[in-house]
PDB file of C-alpha atoms in Angstrom:
ATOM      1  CA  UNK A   1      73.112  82.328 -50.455  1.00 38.00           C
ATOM      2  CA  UNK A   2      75.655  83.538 -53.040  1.00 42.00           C
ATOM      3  CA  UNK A   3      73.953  85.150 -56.045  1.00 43.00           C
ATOM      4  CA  UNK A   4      74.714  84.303 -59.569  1.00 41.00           C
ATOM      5  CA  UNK A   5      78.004  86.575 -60.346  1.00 40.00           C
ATOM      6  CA  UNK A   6      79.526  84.963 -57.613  1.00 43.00           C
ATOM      7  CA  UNK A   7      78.637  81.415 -58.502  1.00 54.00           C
ATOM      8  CA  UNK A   8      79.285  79.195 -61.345  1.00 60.00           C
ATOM      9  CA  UNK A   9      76.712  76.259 -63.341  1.00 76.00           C
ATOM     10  CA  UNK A  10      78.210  73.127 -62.719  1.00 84.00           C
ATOM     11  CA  UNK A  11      77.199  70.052 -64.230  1.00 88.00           C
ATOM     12  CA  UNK A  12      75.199  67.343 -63.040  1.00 91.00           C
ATOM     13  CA  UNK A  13      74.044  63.697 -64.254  1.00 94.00           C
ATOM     14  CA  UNK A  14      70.901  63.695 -66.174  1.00 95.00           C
ATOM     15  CA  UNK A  15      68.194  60.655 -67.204  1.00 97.00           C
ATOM     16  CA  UNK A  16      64.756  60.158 -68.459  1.00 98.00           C
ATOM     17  CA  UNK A  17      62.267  59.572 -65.981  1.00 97.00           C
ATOM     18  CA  UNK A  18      61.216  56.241 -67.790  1.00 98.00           C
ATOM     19  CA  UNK A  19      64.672  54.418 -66.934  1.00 97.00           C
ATOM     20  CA  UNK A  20      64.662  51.880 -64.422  1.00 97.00           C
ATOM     21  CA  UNK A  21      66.432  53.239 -61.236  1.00 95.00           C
ATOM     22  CA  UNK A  22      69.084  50.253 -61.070  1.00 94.00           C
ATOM     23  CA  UNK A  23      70.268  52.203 -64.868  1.00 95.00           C
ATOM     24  CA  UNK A  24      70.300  55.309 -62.746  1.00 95.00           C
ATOM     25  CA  UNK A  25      72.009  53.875 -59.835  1.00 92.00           C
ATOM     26  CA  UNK A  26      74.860  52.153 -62.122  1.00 93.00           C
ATOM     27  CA  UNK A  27      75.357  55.386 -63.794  1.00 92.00           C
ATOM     28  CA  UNK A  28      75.619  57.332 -60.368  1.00 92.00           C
ATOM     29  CA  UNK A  29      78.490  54.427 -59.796  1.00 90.00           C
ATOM     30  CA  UNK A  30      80.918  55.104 -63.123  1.00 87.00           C
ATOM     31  CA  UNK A  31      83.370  57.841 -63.068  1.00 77.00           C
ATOM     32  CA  UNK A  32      81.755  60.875 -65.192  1.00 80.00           C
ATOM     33  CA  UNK A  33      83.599  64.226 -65.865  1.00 82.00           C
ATOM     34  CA  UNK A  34      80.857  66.352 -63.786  1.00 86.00           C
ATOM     35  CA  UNK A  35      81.384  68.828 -61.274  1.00 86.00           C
ATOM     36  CA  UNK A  36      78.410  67.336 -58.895  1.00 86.00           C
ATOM     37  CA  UNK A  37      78.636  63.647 -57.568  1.00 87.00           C
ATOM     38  CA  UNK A  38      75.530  62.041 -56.613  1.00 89.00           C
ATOM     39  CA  UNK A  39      73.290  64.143 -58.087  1.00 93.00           C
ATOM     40  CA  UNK A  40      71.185  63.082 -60.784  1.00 95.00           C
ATOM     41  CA  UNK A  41      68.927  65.480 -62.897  1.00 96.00           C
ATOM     42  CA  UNK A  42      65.714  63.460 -64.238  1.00 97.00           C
ATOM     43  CA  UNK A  43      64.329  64.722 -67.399  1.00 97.00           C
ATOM     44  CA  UNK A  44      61.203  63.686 -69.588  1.00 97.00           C
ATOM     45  CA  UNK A  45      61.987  63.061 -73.338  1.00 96.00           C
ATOM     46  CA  UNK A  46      60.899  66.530 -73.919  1.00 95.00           C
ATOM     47  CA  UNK A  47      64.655  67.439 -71.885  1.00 95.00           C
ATOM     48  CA  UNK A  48      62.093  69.212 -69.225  1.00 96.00           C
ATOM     49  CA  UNK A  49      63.066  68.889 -65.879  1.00 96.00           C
ATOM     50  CA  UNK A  50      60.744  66.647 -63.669  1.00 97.00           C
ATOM     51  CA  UNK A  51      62.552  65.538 -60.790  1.00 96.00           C
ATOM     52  CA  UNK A  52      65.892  65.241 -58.583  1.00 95.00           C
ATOM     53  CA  UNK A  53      67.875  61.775 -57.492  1.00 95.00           C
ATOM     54  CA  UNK A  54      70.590  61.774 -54.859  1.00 92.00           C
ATOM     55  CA  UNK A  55      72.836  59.463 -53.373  1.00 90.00           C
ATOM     56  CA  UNK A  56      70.612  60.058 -50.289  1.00 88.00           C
ATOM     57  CA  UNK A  57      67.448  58.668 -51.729  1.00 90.00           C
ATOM     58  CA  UNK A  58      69.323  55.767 -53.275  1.00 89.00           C
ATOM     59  CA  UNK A  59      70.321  54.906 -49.349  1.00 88.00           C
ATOM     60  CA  UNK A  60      66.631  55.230 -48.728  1.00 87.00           C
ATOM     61  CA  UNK A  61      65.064  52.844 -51.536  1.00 89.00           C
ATOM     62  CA  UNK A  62      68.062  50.269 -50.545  1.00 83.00           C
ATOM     63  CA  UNK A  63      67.058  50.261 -47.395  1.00 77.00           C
ATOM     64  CA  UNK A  64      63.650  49.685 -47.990  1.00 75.00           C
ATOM     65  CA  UNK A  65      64.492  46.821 -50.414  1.00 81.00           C
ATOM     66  CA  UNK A  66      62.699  48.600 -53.005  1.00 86.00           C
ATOM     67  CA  UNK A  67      62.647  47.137 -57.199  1.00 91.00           C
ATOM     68  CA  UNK A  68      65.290  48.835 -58.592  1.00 91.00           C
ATOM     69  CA  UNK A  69      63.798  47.585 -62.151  1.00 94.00           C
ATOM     70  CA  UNK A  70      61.133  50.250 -61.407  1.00 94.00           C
ATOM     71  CA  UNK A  71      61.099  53.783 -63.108  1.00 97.00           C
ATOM     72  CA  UNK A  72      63.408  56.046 -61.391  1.00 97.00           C
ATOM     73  CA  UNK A  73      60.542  58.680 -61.443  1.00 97.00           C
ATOM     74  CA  UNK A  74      58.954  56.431 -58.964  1.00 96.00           C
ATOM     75  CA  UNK A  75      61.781  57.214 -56.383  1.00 95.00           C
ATOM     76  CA  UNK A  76      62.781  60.464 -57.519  1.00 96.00           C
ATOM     77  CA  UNK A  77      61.944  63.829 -55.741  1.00 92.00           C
ATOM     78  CA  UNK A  78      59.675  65.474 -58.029  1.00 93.00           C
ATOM     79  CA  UNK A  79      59.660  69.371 -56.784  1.00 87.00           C
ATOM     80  CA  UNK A  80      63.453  69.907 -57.310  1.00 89.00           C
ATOM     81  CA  UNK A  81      64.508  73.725 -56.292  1.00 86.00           C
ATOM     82  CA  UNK A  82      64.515  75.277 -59.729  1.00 88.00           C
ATOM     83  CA  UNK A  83      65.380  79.012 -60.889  1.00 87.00           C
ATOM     84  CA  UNK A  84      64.354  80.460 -64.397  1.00 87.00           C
ATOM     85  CA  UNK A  85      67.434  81.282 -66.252  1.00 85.00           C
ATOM     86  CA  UNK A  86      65.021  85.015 -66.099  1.00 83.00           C
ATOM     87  CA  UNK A  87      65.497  84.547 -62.605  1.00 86.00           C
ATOM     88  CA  UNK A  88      69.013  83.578 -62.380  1.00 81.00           C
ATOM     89  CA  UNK A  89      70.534  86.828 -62.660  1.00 79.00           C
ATOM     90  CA  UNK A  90      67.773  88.901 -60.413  1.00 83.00           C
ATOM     91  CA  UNK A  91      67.961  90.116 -56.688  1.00 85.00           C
ATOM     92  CA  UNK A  92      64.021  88.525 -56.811  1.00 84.00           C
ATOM     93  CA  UNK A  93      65.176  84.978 -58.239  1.00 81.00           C
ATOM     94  CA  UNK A  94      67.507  84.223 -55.242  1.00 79.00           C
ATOM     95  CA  UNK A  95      65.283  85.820 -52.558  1.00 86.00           C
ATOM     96  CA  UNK A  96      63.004  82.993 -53.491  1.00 82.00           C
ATOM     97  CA  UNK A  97      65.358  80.439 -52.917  1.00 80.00           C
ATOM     98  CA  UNK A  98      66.011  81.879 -49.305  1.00 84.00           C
ATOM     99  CA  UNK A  99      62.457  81.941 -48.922  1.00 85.00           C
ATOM    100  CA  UNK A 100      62.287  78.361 -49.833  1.00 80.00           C
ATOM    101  CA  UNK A 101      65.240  77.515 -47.749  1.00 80.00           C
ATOM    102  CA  UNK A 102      63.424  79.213 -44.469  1.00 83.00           C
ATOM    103  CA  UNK A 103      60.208  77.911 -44.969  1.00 82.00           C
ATOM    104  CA  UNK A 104      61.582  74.023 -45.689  1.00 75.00           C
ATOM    105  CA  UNK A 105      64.079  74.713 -42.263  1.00 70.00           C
ATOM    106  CA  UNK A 106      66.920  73.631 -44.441  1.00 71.00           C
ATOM    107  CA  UNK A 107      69.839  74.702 -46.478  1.00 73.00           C
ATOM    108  CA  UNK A 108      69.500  74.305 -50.516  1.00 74.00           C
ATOM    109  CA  UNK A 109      72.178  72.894 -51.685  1.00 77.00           C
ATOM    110  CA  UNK A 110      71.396  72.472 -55.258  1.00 79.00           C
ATOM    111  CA  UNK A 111      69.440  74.838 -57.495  1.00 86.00           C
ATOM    112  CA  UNK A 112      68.518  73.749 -60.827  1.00 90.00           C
ATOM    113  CA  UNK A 113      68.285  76.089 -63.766  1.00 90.00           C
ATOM    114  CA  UNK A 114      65.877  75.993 -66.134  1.00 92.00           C
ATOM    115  CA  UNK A 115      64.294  77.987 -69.044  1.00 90.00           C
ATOM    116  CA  UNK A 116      60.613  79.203 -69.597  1.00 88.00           C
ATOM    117  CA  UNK A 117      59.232  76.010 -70.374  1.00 91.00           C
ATOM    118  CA  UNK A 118      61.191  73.993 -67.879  1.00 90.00           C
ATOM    119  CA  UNK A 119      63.452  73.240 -69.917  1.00 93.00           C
ATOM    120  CA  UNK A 120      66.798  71.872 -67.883  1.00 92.00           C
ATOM    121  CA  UNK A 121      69.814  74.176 -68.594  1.00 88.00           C
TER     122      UNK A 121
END
């Protein structure tokens, strides 16, 4: 796991948790100027971060002929690796993430940074 000096924020896709998931799924579609493709950040109105939607789960719900009219927090994962910005720049913040990585048996690709209050940076 690289730690923070040696990595950079990119930017990600973001929606509410109350739009329907074929909204989500067109915007995952259009070209954006972000540095992470298929990666959607889901936020409540309050900009907190609640959730994570990737191109993987959209393969999932398709497959399942699921109602895309439904809210996308229906379908979205809703314990998304997160790091306090606190966190972000400690030897203790990204130990966690390795101990999250060895106890799901799988590599985290995406961290999400947020402040105190959950609040998605």
């Amino acid at each position: 796991m690289e730690n923070s000096m040696d990595s950079l924020f990119k930017t990600t896709l973001t929606c509410f948790s109350d739009q329907p998931t074929s909204a989500v799924v067109e915007l995952m579609s259009l070209k954006h100027n972000v540095d992470v493709m298929g990666v959607v950040a889901v936020l409540s109105r309050e900009n907190r971060l609640v959730g994570s939607f990737a191109d993987g789960d959209l393969r999932r719900i398709v497959g399942g002929k699921e109602d895309l009219e439904l809210p996308i927090e229906k379908f979205m994962i809703k314990d998304p690796v997160t790091i306090s910005e606190d966190e972000l720049n400690s030897q203790e913040g990204w130990e966690k993430v390795e101990k999250l990585e060895s106890s799901l048996e799988r590599h985290v690709k995406f961290v999400y940074v947020v402040d105190k209050n959950n609040r998605f940076l």
